[in-house]
XYZ file of C-alpha atoms in Angstrom:
295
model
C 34.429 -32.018 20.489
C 30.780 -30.998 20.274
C 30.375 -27.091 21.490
C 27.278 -25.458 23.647
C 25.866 -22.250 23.322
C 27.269 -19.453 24.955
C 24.776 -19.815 28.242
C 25.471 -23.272 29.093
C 29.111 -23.513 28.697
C 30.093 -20.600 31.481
C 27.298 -22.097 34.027
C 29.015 -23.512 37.264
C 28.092 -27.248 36.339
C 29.517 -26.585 33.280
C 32.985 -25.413 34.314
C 32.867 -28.381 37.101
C 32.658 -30.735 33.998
C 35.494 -28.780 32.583
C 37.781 -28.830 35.175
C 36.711 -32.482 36.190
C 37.769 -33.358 32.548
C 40.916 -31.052 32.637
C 42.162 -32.761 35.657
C 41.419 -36.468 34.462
C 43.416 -35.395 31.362
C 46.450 -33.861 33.312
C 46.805 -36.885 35.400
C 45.996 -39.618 32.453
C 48.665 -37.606 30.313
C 51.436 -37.698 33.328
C 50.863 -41.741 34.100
C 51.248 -42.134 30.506
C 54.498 -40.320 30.326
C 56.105 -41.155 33.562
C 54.476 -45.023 34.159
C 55.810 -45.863 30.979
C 57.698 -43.709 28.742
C 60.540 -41.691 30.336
C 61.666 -44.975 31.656
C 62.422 -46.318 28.406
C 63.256 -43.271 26.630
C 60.469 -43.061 24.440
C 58.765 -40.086 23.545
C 55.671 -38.446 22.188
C 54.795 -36.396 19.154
C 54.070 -32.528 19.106
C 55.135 -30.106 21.749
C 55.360 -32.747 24.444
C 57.614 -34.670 22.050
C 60.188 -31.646 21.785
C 60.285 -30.900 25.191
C 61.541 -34.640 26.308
C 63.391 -34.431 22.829
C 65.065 -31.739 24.654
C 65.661 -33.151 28.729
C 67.336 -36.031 26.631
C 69.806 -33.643 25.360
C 70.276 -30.976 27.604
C 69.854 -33.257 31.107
C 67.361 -30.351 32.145
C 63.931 -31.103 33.966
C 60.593 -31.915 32.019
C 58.328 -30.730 33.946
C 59.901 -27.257 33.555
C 60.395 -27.888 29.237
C 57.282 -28.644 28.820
C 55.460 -25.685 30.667
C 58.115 -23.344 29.412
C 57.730 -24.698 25.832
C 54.200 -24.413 25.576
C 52.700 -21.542 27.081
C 54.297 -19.384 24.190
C 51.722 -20.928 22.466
C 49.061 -20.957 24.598
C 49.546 -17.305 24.472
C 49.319 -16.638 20.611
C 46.642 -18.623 20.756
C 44.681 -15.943 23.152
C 43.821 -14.453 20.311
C 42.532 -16.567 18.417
C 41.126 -18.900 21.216
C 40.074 -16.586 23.463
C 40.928 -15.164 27.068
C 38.555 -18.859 28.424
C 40.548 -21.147 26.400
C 43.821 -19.471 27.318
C 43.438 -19.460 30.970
C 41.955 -23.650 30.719
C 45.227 -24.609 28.853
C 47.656 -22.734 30.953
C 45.883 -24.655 34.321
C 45.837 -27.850 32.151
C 49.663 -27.457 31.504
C 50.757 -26.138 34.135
C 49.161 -29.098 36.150
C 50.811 -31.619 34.013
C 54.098 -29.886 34.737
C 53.129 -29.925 38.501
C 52.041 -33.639 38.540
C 55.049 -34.796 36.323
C 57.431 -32.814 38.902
C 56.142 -33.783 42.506
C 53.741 -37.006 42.036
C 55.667 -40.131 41.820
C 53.830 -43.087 39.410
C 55.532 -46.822 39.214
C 57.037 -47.685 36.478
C 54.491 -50.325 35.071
C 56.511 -52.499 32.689
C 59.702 -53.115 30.550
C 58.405 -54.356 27.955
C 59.151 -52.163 25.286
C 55.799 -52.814 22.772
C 53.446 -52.487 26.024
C 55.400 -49.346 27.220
C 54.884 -47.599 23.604
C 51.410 -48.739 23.081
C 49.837 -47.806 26.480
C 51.999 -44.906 26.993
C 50.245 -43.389 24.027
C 46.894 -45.126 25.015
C 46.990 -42.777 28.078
C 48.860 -39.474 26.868
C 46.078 -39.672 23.836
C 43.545 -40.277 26.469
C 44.986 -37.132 28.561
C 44.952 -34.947 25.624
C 41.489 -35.720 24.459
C 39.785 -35.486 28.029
C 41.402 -32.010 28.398
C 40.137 -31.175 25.064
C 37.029 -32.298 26.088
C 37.527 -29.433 28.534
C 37.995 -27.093 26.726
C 41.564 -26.549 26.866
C 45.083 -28.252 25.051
C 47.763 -30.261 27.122
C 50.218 -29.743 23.986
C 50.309 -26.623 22.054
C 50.973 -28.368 18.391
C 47.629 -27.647 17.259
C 47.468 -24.230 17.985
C 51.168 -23.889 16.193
C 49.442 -25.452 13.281
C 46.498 -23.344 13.126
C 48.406 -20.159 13.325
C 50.724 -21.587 10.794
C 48.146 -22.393 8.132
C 46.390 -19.318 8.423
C 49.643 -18.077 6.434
C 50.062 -21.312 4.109
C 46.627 -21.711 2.602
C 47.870 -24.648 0.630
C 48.423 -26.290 4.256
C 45.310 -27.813 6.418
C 46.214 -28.036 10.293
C 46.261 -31.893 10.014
C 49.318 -31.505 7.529
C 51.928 -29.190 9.262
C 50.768 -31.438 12.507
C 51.862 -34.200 10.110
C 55.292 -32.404 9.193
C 55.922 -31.094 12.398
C 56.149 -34.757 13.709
C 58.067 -35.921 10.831
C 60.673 -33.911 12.035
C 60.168 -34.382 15.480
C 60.694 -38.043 14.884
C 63.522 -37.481 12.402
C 65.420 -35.933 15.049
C 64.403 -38.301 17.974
C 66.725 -40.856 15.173
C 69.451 -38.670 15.903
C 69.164 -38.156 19.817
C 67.444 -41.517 20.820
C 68.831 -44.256 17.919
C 66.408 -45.518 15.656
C 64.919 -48.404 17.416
C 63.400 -45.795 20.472
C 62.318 -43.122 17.594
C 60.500 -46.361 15.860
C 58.658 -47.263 19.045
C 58.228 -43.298 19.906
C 55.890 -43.483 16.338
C 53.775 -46.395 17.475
C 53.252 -44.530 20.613
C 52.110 -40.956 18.632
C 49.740 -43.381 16.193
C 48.549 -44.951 19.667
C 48.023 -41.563 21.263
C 46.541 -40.092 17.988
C 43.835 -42.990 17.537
C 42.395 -42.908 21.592
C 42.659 -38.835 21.339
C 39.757 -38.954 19.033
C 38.123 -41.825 20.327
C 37.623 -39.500 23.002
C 36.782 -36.762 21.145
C 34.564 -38.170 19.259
C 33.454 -41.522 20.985
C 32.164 -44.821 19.293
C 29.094 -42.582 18.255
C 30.827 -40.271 15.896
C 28.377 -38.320 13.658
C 28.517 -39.525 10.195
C 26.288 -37.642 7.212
C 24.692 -39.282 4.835
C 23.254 -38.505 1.600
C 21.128 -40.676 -0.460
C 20.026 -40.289 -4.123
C 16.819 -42.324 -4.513
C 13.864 -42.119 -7.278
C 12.408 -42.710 -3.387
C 13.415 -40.044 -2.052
C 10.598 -39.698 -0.091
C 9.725 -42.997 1.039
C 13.476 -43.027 2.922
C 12.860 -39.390 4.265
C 9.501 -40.799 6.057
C 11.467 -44.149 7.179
C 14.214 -41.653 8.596
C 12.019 -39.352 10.493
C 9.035 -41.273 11.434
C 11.075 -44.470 12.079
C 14.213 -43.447 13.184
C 13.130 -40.040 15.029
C 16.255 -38.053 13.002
C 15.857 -35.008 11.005
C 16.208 -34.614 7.127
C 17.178 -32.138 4.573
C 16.124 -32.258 1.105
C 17.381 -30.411 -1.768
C 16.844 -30.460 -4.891
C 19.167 -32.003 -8.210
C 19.673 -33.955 -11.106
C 20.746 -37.471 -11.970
C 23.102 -37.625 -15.181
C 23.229 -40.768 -16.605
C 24.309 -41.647 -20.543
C 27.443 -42.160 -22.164
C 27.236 -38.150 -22.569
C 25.029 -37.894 -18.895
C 22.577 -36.307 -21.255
C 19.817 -37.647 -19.289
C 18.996 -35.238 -16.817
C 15.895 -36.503 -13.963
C 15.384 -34.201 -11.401
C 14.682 -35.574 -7.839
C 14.902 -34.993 -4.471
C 18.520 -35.889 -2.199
C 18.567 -36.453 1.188
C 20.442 -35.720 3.363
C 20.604 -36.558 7.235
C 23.376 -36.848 10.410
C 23.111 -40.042 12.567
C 25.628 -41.507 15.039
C 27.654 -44.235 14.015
C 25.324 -46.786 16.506
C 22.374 -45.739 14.319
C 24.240 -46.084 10.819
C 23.398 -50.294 10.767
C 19.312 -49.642 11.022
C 19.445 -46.656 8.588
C 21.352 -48.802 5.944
C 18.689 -51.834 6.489
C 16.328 -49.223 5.744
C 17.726 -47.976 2.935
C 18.487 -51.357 1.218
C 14.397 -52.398 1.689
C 12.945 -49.350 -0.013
C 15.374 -48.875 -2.430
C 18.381 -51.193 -3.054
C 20.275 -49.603 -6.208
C 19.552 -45.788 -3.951
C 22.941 -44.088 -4.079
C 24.139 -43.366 -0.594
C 27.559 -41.389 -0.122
C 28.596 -41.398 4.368
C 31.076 -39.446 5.977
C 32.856 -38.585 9.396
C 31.236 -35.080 11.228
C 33.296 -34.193 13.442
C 30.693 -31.683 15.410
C 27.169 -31.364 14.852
C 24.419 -29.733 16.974
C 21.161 -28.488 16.360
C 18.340 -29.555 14.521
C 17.075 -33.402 15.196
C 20.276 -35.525 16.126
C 20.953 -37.830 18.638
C 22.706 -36.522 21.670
C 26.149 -38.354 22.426
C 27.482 -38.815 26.085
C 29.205 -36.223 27.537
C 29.524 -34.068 24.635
């Protein structure tokens, strides 16, 4: 999700966008869940996935699981987060434990591959809009962070990663292996539209480009394409040895994925043995990028 500077983000417009996006997300997350997967016993990864893990088991409500189960976290995370972030997530879950308790949705279809594949379609869209936000629907991530802040041989994405392994081992245990196998399609569903959201079809990629014309591409990116450039400064090894040391100028730039296409065209005319390395940005902002939607 793509942050603002301090002065925009606590303007009124700003926290209308917030809550508009909170709200989408608590109701998107709660049609997912009750539309399609409580019906047919299915469930979700992280915090969310443990908390119906748990109604399963001990027959007890999950509207009042989930809120119970993940404001603990919300909490540690007030440190870390902040007092802003704290107060979003505890409105964004404690909405989804309101609408999940008291609004009634239909239940949209038994057919078991739809129910797993759109349930996540719409709990990952839930969770991404309310991250969009500025605030969690499921308090996995902030578990994570906290948790590999004391296992530095850990990122976040891998004790998310273990957590769910679990989660899903155990869902074999309580649900039979068939509904923990459709459970995991739903989590990969959920997982891919969360950051589609997050990061849309115009996810910043950077690019870096070793060329002997170097600065042939720089003027075709900023005078053609209107995007900013770094250059720095290193040396191209080549040899059996890479004795052979030429000094030249990399490039480096950040364009959307939309604008990737034109900037490899580009690329290819002035220079079509250039070395060009890409790779996914999550956030970017400053300096001369294209603006996404929303973000």
């Amino acid at each position: 999700m793509a942050h603002t500077p301090a002065t925009t983000i606590n303007r009124p417009a700003s926290e209308v966008q917030n809550a508009a996006f909170i709200i989408a997300g608590v109701i998107a997350a709660a049609f997912g869940l009750k539309a399609f997967l409580l019906s047919s016993h299915f469930i979700d990864g992280g915090v969310t996935g443990v908390s119906m893990l748990l109604a399963a088991l001990l027959h007890l409500p999950l509207a009042a699981l989930i809120l119970v189960i993940n404001l603990p976290f919300v909490a540690l995370g007030y440190r870390q987060m902040g007092r802003r972030f704290a107060v979003r997530s505890a409105i964004g879950i404690g909405g989804l434990a309101l609408v999940l308790a008291f609004v009634p949705f239909p239940d949209i279809t038994p057919d078991r591959l739809l129910t797993a594949v759109f349930g996540g379609v719409f709990i990952g869209a839930g969770i991404g809009l309310a991250m969009r936000g500025g605030a969690v629907l499921d308090g996995t991530e902030i578990a994570a962070l906290l948790v590999s802040r004391h296992l530095t041989l850990l990122k976040v994405s891998d004790i998310i990663l273990i957590l769910n392994v679990i989660i899903f081992g155990v869902a074999v245990w309580v649900l039979g292996t068939e509904p923990a196998l459709y459970s995991m399609l739903t989590y990969f569903a959920a997982s891919r539209v969360m950051e589609f959201v997050l990061n849309g079809i115009e996810q910043y990629t950077g690019v870096t480009i070793v060329s002997e014309h170097s600065e042939t591409i720089r003027l075709a990116i900023t005078e053609g394409l209107g995007r900013g450039v770094t250059l720095y400064q290193g040396k191209a090894g080549f040899g059996k040895r890479g004795e052979q040391l030429n000094e030249r100028d990399i490039v480096f730039t950040v364009v959307t994925r939309l604008e990737l296409p034109q900037l490899h065209a580009e690329i290819r005319r002035i220079d079509p043995n250039a070395f060009v390395v890409q790779y996914g940005i999550d956030d970017a902002h400053g300096g001369i990028i294209k603006k996404r939607p929303l973000h």
